[in-house]
Short mmCIF file of C-alpha atoms (C1' of nucleotides) in Angstrom, two decimals:
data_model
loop_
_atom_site.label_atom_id
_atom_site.label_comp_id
_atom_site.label_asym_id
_atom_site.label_seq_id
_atom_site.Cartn_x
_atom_site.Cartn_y
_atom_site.Cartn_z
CA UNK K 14 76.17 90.20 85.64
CA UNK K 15 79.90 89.55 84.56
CA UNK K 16 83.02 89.69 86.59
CA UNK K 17 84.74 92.89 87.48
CA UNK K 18 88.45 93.20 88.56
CA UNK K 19 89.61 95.67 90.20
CA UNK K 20 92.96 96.74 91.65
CA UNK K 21 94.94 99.43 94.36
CA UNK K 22 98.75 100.17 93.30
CA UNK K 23 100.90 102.05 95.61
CA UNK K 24 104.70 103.21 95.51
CA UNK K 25 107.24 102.63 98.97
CA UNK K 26 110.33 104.05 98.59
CA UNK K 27 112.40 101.92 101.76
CA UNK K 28 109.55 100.01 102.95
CA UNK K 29 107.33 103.35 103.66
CA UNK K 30 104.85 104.34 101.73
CA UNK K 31 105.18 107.13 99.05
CA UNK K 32 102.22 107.65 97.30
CA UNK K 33 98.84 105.88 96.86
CA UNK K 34 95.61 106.87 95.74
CA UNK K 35 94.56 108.70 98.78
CA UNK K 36 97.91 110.31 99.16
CA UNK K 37 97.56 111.69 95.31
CA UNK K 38 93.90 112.83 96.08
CA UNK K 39 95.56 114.90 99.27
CA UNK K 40 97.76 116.52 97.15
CA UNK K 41 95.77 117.57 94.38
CA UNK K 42 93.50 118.73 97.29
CA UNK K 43 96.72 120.97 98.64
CA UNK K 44 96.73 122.34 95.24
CA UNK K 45 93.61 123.58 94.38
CA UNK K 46 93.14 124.91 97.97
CA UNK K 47 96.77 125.84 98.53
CA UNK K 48 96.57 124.54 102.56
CA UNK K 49 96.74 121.59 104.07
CA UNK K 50 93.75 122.10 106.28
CA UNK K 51 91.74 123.30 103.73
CA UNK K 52 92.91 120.49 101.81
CA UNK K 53 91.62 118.01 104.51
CA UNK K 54 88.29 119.67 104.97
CA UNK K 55 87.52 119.37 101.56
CA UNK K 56 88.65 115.34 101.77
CA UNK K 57 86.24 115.21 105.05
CA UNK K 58 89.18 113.76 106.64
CA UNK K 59 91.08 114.91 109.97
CA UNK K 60 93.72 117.50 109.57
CA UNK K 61 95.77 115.01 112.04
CA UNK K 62 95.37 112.36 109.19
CA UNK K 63 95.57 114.51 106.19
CA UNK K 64 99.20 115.71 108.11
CA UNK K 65 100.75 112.53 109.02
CA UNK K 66 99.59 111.67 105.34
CA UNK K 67 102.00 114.47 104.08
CA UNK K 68 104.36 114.15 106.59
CA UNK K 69 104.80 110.73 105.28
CA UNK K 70 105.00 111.85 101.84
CA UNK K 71 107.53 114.52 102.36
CA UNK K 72 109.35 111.92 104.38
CA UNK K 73 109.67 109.11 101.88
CA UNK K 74 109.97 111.61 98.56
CA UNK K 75 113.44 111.66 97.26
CA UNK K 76 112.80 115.17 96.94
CA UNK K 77 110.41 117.52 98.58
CA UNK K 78 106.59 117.24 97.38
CA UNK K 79 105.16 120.33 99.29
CA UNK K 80 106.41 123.58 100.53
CA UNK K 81 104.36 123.89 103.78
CA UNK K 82 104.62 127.73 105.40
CA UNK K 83 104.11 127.86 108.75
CA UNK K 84 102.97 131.87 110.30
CA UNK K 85 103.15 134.67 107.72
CA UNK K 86 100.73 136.25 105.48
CA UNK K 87 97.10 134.52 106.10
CA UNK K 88 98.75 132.02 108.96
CA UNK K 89 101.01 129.80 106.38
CA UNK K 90 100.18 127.69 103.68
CA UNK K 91 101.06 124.39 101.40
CA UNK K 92 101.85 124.15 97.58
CA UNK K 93 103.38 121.37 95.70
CA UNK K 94 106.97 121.51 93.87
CA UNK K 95 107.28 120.68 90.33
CA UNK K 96 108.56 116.98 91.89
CA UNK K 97 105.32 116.86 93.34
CA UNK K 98 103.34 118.07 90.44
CA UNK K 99 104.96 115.71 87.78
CA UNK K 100 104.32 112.48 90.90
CA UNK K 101 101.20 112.54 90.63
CA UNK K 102 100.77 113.16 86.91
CA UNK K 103 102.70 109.77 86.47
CA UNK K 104 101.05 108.01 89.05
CA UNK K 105 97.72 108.67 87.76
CA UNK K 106 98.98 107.71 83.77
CA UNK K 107 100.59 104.19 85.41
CA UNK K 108 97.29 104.03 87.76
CA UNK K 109 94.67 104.47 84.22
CA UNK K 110 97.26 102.33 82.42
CA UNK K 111 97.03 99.59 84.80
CA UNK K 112 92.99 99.59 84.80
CA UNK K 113 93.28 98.79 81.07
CA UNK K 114 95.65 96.08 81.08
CA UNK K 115 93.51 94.44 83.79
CA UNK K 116 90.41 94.85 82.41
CA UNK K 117 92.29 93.05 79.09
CA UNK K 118 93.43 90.27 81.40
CA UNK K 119 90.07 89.65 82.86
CA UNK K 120 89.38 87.79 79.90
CA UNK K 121 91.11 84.56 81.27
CA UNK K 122 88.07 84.43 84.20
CA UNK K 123 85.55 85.07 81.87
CA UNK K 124 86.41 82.49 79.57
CA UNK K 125 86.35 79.83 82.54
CA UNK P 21 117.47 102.96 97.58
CA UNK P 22 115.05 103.42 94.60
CA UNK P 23 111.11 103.45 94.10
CA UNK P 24 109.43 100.08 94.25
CA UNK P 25 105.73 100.25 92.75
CA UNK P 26 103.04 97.05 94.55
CA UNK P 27 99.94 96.24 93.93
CA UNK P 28 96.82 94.37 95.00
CA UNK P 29 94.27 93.09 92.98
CA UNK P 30 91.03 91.83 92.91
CA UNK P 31 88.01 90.30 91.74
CA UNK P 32 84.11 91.44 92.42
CA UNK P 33 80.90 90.46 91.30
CA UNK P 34 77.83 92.22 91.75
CA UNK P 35 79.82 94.75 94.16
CA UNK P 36 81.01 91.49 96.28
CA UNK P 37 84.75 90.42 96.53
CA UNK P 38 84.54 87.34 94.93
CA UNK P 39 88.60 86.67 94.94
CA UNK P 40 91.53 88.35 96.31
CA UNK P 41 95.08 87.71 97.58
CA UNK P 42 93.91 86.22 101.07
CA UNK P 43 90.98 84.31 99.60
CA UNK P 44 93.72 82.23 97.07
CA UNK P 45 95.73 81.80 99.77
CA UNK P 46 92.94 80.14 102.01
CA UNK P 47 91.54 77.76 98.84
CA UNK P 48 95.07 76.94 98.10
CA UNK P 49 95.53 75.85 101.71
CA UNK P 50 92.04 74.22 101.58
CA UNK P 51 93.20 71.98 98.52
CA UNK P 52 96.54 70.85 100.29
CA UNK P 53 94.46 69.98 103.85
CA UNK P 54 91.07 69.37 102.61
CA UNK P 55 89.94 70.46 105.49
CA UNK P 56 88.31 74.19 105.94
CA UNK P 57 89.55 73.97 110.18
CA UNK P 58 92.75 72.77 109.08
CA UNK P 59 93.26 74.94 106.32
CA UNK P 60 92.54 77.81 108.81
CA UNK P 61 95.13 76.58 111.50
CA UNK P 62 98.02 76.53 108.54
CA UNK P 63 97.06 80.13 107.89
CA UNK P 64 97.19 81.38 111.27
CA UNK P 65 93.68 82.52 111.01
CA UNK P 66 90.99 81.99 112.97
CA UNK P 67 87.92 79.05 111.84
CA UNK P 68 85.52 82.21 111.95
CA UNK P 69 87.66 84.26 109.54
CA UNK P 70 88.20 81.18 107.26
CA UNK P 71 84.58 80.27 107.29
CA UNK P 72 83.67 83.96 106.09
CA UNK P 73 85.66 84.41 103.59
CA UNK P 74 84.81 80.61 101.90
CA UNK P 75 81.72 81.98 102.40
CA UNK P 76 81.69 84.88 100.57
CA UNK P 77 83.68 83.07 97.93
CA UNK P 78 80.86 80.59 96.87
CA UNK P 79 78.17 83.13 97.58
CA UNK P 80 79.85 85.63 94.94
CA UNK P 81 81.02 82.95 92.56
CA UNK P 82 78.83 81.96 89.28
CA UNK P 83 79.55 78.44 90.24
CA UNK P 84 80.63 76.97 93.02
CA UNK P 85 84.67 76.87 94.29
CA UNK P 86 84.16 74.74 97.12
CA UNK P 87 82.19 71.40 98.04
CA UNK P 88 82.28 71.11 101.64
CA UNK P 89 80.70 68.28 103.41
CA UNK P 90 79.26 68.19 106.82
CA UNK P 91 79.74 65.12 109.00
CA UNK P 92 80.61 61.33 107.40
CA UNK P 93 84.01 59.46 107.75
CA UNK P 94 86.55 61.82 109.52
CA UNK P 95 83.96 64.26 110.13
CA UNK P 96 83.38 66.27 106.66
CA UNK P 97 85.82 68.20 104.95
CA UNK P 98 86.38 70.95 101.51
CA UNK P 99 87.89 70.59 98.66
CA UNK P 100 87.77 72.57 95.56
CA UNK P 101 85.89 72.01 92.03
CA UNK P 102 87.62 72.28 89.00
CA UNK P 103 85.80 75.89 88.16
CA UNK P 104 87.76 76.78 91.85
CA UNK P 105 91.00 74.99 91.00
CA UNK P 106 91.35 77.15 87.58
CA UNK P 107 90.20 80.39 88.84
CA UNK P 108 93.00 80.45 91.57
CA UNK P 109 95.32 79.32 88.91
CA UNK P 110 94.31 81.89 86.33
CA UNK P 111 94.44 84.63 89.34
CA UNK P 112 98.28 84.13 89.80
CA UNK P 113 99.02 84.13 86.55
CA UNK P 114 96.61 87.97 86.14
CA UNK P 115 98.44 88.95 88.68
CA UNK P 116 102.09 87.73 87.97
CA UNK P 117 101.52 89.65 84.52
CA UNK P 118 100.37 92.73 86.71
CA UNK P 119 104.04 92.78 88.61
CA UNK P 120 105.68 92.53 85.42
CA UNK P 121 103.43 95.23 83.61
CA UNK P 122 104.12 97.98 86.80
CA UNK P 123 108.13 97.38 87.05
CA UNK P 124 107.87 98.78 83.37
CA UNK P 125 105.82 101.53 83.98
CA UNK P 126 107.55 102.29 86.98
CA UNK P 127 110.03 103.85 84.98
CA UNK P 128 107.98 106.67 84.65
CA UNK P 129 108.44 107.95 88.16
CA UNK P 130 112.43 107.01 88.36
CA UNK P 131 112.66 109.23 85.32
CA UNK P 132 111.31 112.46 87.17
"C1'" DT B 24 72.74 54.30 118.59
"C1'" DT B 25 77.01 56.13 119.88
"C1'" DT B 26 81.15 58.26 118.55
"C1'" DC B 27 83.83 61.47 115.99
"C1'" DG B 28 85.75 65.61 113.72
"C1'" DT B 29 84.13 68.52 110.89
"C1'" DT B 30 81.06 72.58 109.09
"C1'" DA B 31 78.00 76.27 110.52
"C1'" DT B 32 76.57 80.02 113.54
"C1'" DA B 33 75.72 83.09 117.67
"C1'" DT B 34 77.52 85.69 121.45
"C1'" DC B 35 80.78 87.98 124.23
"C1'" DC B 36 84.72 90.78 125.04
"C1'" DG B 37 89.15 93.23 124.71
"C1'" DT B 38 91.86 96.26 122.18
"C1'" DG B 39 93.83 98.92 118.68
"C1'" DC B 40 93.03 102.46 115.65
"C1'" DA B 41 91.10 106.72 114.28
"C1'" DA B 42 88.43 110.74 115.34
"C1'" DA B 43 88.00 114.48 118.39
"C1'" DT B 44 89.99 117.73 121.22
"C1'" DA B 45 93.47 120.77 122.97
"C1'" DT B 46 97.40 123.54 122.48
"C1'" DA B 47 102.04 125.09 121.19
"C1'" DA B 48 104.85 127.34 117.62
"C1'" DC B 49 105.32 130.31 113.99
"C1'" DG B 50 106.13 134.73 111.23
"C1'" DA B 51 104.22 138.40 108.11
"C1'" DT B 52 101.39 142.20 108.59
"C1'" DT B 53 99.35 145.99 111.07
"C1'" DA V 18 103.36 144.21 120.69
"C1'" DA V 19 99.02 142.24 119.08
"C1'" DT V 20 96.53 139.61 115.74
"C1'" DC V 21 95.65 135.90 112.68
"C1'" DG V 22 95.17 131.37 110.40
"C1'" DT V 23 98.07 128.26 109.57
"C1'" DT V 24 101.40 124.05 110.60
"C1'" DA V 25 102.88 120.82 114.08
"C1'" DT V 26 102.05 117.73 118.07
"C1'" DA V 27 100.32 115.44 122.33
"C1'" DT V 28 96.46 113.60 124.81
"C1'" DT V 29 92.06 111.74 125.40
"C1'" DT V 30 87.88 109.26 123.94
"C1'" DG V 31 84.85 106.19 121.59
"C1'" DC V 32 83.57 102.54 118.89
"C1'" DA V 33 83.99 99.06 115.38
"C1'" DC V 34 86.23 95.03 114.31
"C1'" DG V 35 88.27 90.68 114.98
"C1'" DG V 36 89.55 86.96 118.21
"C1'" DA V 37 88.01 83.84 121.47
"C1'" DT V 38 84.63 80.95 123.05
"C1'" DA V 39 80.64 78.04 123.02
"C1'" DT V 40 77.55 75.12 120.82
"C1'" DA V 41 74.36 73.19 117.40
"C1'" DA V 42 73.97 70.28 113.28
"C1'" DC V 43 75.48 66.75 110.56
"C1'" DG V 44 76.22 61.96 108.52
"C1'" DA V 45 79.29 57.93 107.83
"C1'" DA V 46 81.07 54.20 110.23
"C1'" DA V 47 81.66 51.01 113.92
#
DNA sequence: TTTCGTTATATCCGTGCAAATATAACGATT
DNA sequence: AATCGTTATATTTGCACGGATATAACGAAA
């Protein structure tokens, strides 16, 4: 049984956090479901958390990640903006990206 | 204020954290004391915590980090084997290369 | 054989965090 | 105006985790 390495990258944007894994797995939730507590029940996470998670998103973002409706047609809704869309399509590329180089670096324990 | 992209790495074997950020602290603080208490006190953790993780360390390890010795002149003490000594060493350097690595890719999100 | 400072381990106990719960606010539709 | 399913918050509750504490085991040296 060899070595494995393994690794958790995040982006802050002031010292808060922006996105992380389970931030990017919230939002693609959001997107498929198109709610926020749809989005958590799927996660089988609290809809407090899975709120103060995208509170905290929308909060750090430069620009807005999610359009969140509140009342209206069906009670309201969430959806992600283009800036939100392309996020987490380049946090997941840096996130795969990083797996490789790391699993090319993990050479230098092996070899010990 | 622009995007700053961390990470955290790690090593497991057999689904046990073998190394990690906190554990190279503690060995590195184990080689300058040689002492597993004393080591503890400079790291503001408690014995209990220390003694864990070391634990854990040589218990996940293919050979041993650590040879600690109970009782004797001054009482006993820990101090690290060469295989410990150069997989803390090569650890900082995996993980130096990661920063570098992400500050690239991180150019991918200031782009959007 | 007594002393010493360490490693090694069990037990207790407080507290901080997260889940659960409750409820207000909201606006399109009817 | 009444309804509906959301978003947006505050409040309460429970439990797991870590810190603190206590103590046993150990072996070299005096």
């Amino acid at each position: 049984m060899s070595y494995k390495i393994k690794s958790r990258i995040w982006i802050e944007s002031d010292n808060n956090v922006l996105l992380g894994e389970g931030r990017v797995h919230l939002l693609k939730a959001i997107q498929e479901t198109g709610s926020l507590s749809k989005a958590a029940k799927s996660l089988n996470i609290s809809y407090k958390k899975a709120w103060q998670l995208l509170d905290s998103v929308n909060r750090s973002a430069k620009k807005p990640v999610t359009i969140n409706s509140i009342g209206g047609k069906g009670g309201g809704g969430a959806e992600l903006t283009d800036y939100g869309k392309s996020l987490i399509n380049a946090f997941d590329e840096i996130n795969k990206n990083c797996w490789a180089f790391l699993d090319q670096q993990l050479e230098k324990i092996e070899a010990l």
